[in-house]
mmCIF file of C-alpha atoms in Angstrom:
data_model
loop_
_atom_site.group_PDB
_atom_site.id
_atom_site.type_symbol
_atom_site.label_atom_id
_atom_site.label_comp_id
_atom_site.label_asym_id
_atom_site.label_seq_id
_atom_site.Cartn_x
_atom_site.Cartn_y
_atom_site.Cartn_z
ATOM 1 C CA VAL A 1 -3.754 15.842 7.189
ATOM 2 C CA THR A 2 -0.314 17.424 7.459
ATOM 3 C CA TYR A 3 -0.238 16.862 11.205
ATOM 4 C CA LEU A 4 -1.101 13.174 10.824
ATOM 5 C CA GLU A 5 1.481 12.768 8.060
ATOM 6 C CA SER A 6 4.131 14.230 10.323
ATOM 7 C CA SER A 7 3.092 12.292 13.407
ATOM 8 C CA ILE A 8 3.144 8.877 11.716
ATOM 9 C CA GLY A 9 6.417 9.628 9.968
ATOM 10 C CA ILE A 10 5.442 9.417 6.315
ATOM 11 C CA ALA A 11 6.584 13.002 5.793
ATOM 12 C CA THR A 12 10.159 11.867 6.489
ATOM 13 C CA GLY A 13 9.756 8.346 5.117
ATOM 14 C CA ARG A 14 10.220 6.604 8.450
ATOM 15 C CA PRO A 15 8.219 6.154 11.616
ATOM 16 C CA PRO A 16 8.910 8.479 14.523
ATOM 17 C CA LYS A 17 11.283 7.106 17.132
ATOM 18 C CA THR A 18 9.790 6.132 20.415
ATOM 19 C CA SER A 19 12.033 6.360 23.401
ATOM 20 C CA GLY A 20 12.111 3.697 26.055
ATOM 21 C CA GLU A 21 10.098 1.120 24.150
ATOM 22 C CA SER A 22 12.089 -1.662 25.757
ATOM 23 C CA PHE A 23 10.658 -0.702 29.162
ATOM 24 C CA HIS A 24 7.053 -1.220 28.073
ATOM 25 C CA ASP A 25 5.320 -4.539 28.517
ATOM 26 C CA SER A 26 3.696 -6.272 25.563
ATOM 27 C CA ASN A 27 0.232 -5.041 26.586
ATOM 28 C CA SER A 28 1.183 -1.388 26.335
ATOM 29 C CA ARG A 29 3.029 -2.098 23.085
ATOM 30 C CA ASP A 30 -0.152 -3.652 21.648
ATOM 31 C CA GLU A 31 -2.152 -0.621 22.756
ATOM 32 C CA SER A 32 0.448 1.662 21.225
ATOM 33 C CA ASP A 33 0.320 -0.288 17.950
ATOM 34 C CA ASP A 34 -3.479 -0.027 17.966
ATOM 35 C CA ARG A 35 -3.263 3.744 18.445
ATOM 36 C CA LYS A 36 -0.742 4.002 15.607
ATOM 37 C CA ALA A 37 -2.962 1.900 13.360
ATOM 38 C CA ASP A 38 -5.908 4.148 14.260
ATOM 39 C CA MET A 39 -3.891 7.201 13.196
ATOM 40 C CA HIS A 40 -2.864 5.550 9.928
ATOM 41 C CA ASP A 41 -6.481 4.569 9.255
ATOM 42 C CA GLU A 42 -7.683 8.073 10.064
ATOM 43 C CA LEU A 43 -5.167 9.591 7.644
ATOM 44 C CA SER A 44 -6.153 7.158 4.892
ATOM 45 C CA TYR A 45 -9.857 7.949 5.342
ATOM 46 C CA LEU A 46 -9.203 11.706 5.409
ATOM 47 C CA LEU A 47 -7.210 11.454 2.184
ATOM 48 C CA LEU A 48 -9.892 9.293 0.561
ATOM 49 C CA GLU A 49 -12.546 11.769 1.633
ATOM 50 C CA GLY A 50 -10.432 14.576 0.157
ATOM 51 C CA VAL A 51 -10.171 12.812 -3.201
ATOM 52 C CA ILE A 52 -13.893 12.114 -3.332
ATOM 53 C CA SER A 53 -14.959 15.606 -2.216
ATOM 54 C CA GLU A 54 -12.624 17.315 -4.683
ATOM 55 C CA ARG A 55 -13.983 15.511 -7.721
ATOM 56 C CA GLY A 56 -15.864 17.619 -10.173
ATOM 57 C CA ASP A 57 -19.648 17.597 -10.416
ATOM 58 C CA GLY A 58 -19.512 15.415 -13.497
ATOM 59 C CA ASP A 59 -19.049 11.660 -13.316
ATOM 60 C CA ASP A 60 -15.984 11.702 -15.550
ATOM 61 C CA GLY A 61 -13.742 10.590 -12.661
ATOM 62 C CA VAL A 62 -11.269 13.428 -13.153
ATOM 63 C CA ASP A 63 -9.675 14.773 -9.996
ATOM 64 C CA SER A 64 -9.329 18.486 -9.381
ATOM 65 C CA GLU A 65 -5.839 19.804 -8.669
ATOM 66 C CA LEU A 66 -6.361 19.436 -4.915
ATOM 67 C CA GLY A 67 -7.994 16.031 -5.408
ATOM 68 C CA ALA A 68 -4.940 14.863 -7.343
ATOM 69 C CA ILE A 69 -2.729 15.928 -4.419
ATOM 70 C CA TYR A 70 -4.914 13.981 -1.993
ATOM 71 C CA ARG A 71 -4.853 10.943 -4.285
ATOM 72 C CA SER A 72 -1.070 11.122 -4.585
ATOM 73 C CA LYS A 73 -0.743 11.269 -0.797
ATOM 74 C CA LEU A 74 -3.160 8.354 -0.411
ATOM 75 C CA ARG A 75 -1.172 6.231 -2.867
ATOM 76 C CA ARG A 76 2.056 7.124 -1.101
ATOM 77 C CA LEU A 77 0.557 6.066 2.233
ATOM 78 C CA LEU A 78 -0.733 2.795 0.758
ATOM 79 C CA SER A 79 2.700 2.087 -0.748
ATOM 80 C CA TRP A 80 4.680 3.015 2.356
ATOM 81 C CA SER A 81 6.194 -0.089 3.916
ATOM 82 C CA ASN A 82 5.826 1.271 7.479
ATOM 83 C CA SER A 83 2.134 1.951 7.070
ATOM 84 C CA MET A 84 -0.101 0.257 9.633
ATOM 85 C CA ILE A 85 -3.356 0.695 7.730
ATOM 86 C CA ARG A 86 -5.988 -1.942 8.337
ATOM 87 C CA SER A 87 -6.228 -2.796 4.655
ATOM 88 C CA GLU A 88 -9.411 -4.885 4.854
ATOM 89 C CA ARG A 89 -11.372 -1.978 6.325
ATOM 90 C CA LEU A 90 -10.205 0.552 3.776
ATOM 91 C CA LEU A 91 -10.709 -1.882 0.899
ATOM 92 C CA ALA A 92 -14.325 -2.391 1.955
ATOM 93 C CA SER A 93 -15.028 1.353 1.817
ATOM 94 C CA LEU A 94 -13.031 2.194 -1.306
ATOM 95 C CA PRO A 95 -15.111 3.114 -4.383
ATOM 96 C CA SER A 96 -14.741 0.636 -7.239
ATOM 97 C CA SER A 97 -13.370 3.346 -9.530
ATOM 98 C CA PHE A 98 -10.207 3.631 -7.399
ATOM 99 C CA LEU A 99 -8.411 0.822 -9.239
ATOM 100 C CA ARG A 100 -4.804 1.674 -8.366
ATOM 101 C CA GLU A 101 -5.707 2.076 -4.727
ATOM 102 C CA HIS A 102 -7.523 -1.285 -4.825
ATOM 103 C CA ALA A 103 -4.411 -2.892 -6.275
ATOM 104 C CA LEU A 104 -2.152 -1.383 -3.622
ATOM 105 C CA LEU A 105 -4.430 -2.595 -0.837
ATOM 106 C CA LEU A 106 -4.654 -6.083 -2.349
ATOM 107 C CA GLY A 107 -0.860 -6.135 -2.433
ATOM 108 C CA ARG A 108 -0.729 -5.163 1.251
ATOM 109 C CA LEU A 109 -2.985 -8.156 1.923
ATOM 110 C CA GLY A 110 -0.587 -10.456 0.063
ATOM 111 C CA ARG A 111 -2.921 -10.890 -2.909
ATOM 112 C CA HIS A 112 -0.252 -9.983 -5.435
ATOM 113 C CA GLU A 113 -1.781 -11.707 -8.464
ATOM 114 C CA ASP A 114 -5.086 -9.875 -7.897
ATOM 115 C CA ALA A 115 -3.192 -6.599 -7.611
ATOM 116 C CA LEU A 116 -1.265 -7.331 -10.788
ATOM 117 C CA LYS A 117 -4.471 -8.218 -12.657
ATOM 118 C CA ILE A 118 -5.716 -4.733 -11.917
ATOM 119 C CA PHE A 119 -2.484 -3.082 -13.078
ATOM 120 C CA TYR A 120 -1.944 -5.289 -16.126
ATOM 121 C CA SER A 121 -5.471 -6.045 -17.307
ATOM 122 C CA ASP A 122 -7.899 -3.488 -15.873
ATOM 123 C CA LEU A 123 -5.583 -0.466 -16.141
ATOM 124 C CA ASP A 124 -3.838 -1.957 -19.185
ATOM 125 C CA SER A 125 -0.451 -0.856 -17.853
ATOM 126 C CA LEU A 126 2.547 -3.122 -17.992
ATOM 127 C CA GLU A 127 4.566 -0.185 -16.644
ATOM 128 C CA LEU A 128 2.523 -0.015 -13.412
ATOM 129 C CA ALA A 129 2.680 -3.796 -13.034
ATOM 130 C CA LEU A 130 6.457 -3.797 -13.433
ATOM 131 C CA GLU A 131 6.811 -0.883 -11.005
ATOM 132 C CA TYR A 132 4.772 -2.874 -8.460
ATOM 133 C CA CYS A 133 7.035 -5.901 -8.961
ATOM 134 C CA ASP A 134 10.160 -3.741 -8.682
ATOM 135 C CA VAL A 135 9.018 -2.446 -5.280
ATOM 136 C CA ARG A 136 8.238 -5.987 -4.094
ATOM 137 C CA HIS A 137 11.663 -7.146 -5.271
ATOM 138 C CA GLU A 138 13.451 -4.288 -3.471
ATOM 139 C CA ARG A 139 11.579 -5.056 -0.237
ATOM 140 C CA TYR A 140 12.396 -8.748 -0.535
ATOM 141 C CA GLN A 141 16.073 -7.933 -1.105
ATOM 142 C CA ALA A 142 16.083 -5.740 2.015
ATOM 143 C CA LYS A 143 14.538 -8.603 4.015
ATOM 144 C CA MET A 144 17.156 -10.990 2.603
ATOM 145 C CA ASP A 145 19.985 -8.651 3.619
ATOM 146 C CA LEU A 146 18.562 -8.334 7.126
ATOM 147 C CA ALA A 147 18.103 -12.100 7.387
ATOM 148 C CA LYS A 148 21.700 -12.713 6.288
ATOM 149 C CA ALA A 149 22.961 -10.193 8.831
ATOM 150 C CA THR A 150 21.111 -12.007 11.611
ATOM 151 C CA GLY A 151 22.072 -15.485 10.410
ATOM 152 C CA ARG A 152 18.599 -16.498 9.266
ATOM 153 C CA SER A 153 17.432 -17.602 5.862
ATOM 154 C CA LEU A 154 14.284 -16.829 3.904
ATOM 155 C CA PRO A 155 12.603 -18.945 1.247
ATOM 156 C CA GLN A 156 13.368 -17.968 -2.329
ATOM 157 C CA GLU A 157 10.761 -15.700 -3.840
ATOM 158 C CA CYS A 158 10.439 -14.149 -7.271
ATOM 159 C CA ALA A 159 8.508 -10.890 -7.310
ATOM 160 C CA TYR A 160 8.008 -11.072 -11.080
ATOM 161 C CA LEU A 161 6.578 -14.595 -11.380
ATOM 162 C CA PRO A 162 2.999 -13.543 -10.482
ATOM 163 C CA LEU A 163 3.148 -10.978 -13.296
ATOM 164 C CA VAL A 164 4.149 -13.691 -15.776
ATOM 165 C CA ARG A 165 1.155 -15.795 -14.656
ATOM 166 C CA VAL A 166 -1.204 -12.822 -14.929
ATOM 167 C CA ALA A 167 0.118 -11.913 -18.376
ATOM 168 C CA LEU A 168 -0.213 -15.478 -19.641
ATOM 169 C CA ASP A 169 -3.723 -15.808 -18.229
ATOM 170 C CA SER A 170 -4.711 -12.429 -19.634
ATOM 171 C CA ASP A 171 -3.278 -13.177 -23.057
ATOM 172 C CA SER A 172 -5.029 -16.545 -23.237
ATOM 173 C CA ASP A 173 -8.330 -14.892 -22.219
ATOM 174 C CA SER A 174 -8.017 -12.304 -24.983
ATOM 175 C CA ASP A 175 -7.539 -15.051 -27.597
ATOM 176 C CA ARG A 176 -10.955 -16.529 -26.837
#
């Protein structure tokens, strides 16, 4: 696990530099991206396996100390903007009790309202939902800054609007 974390760059928070990438044709770049995605997938599955194997014998869903470390690393990988995880694959194999991980993967797939429903309604945590929106807002701001620097423009986007919709829908459902 530590080797994979170091090789993909999550240990330092950025991907490893590859020298001479401009000399490669698009075919070799695609193959390289596939290999990187394979490594990211492998790390995510190893971490998931670690969380599951380190659970206690009971079905109380409480992680052991080592399991909590694996879960923390898995969440960090799922939240990392440079991650090349194939989200659909991991989502299909994720146990239903892994709600936060489900939400993070749904967010990676662009299904932000579904992710926020999990944080706000299923986990009953406005704090987690706001944290998710804060991260989306920061990433959007970084994209805006990059677009301005290159003379491009991006459509306006509000990272918090989906949370408002989820909260209103959730509140109207609870009144019934």
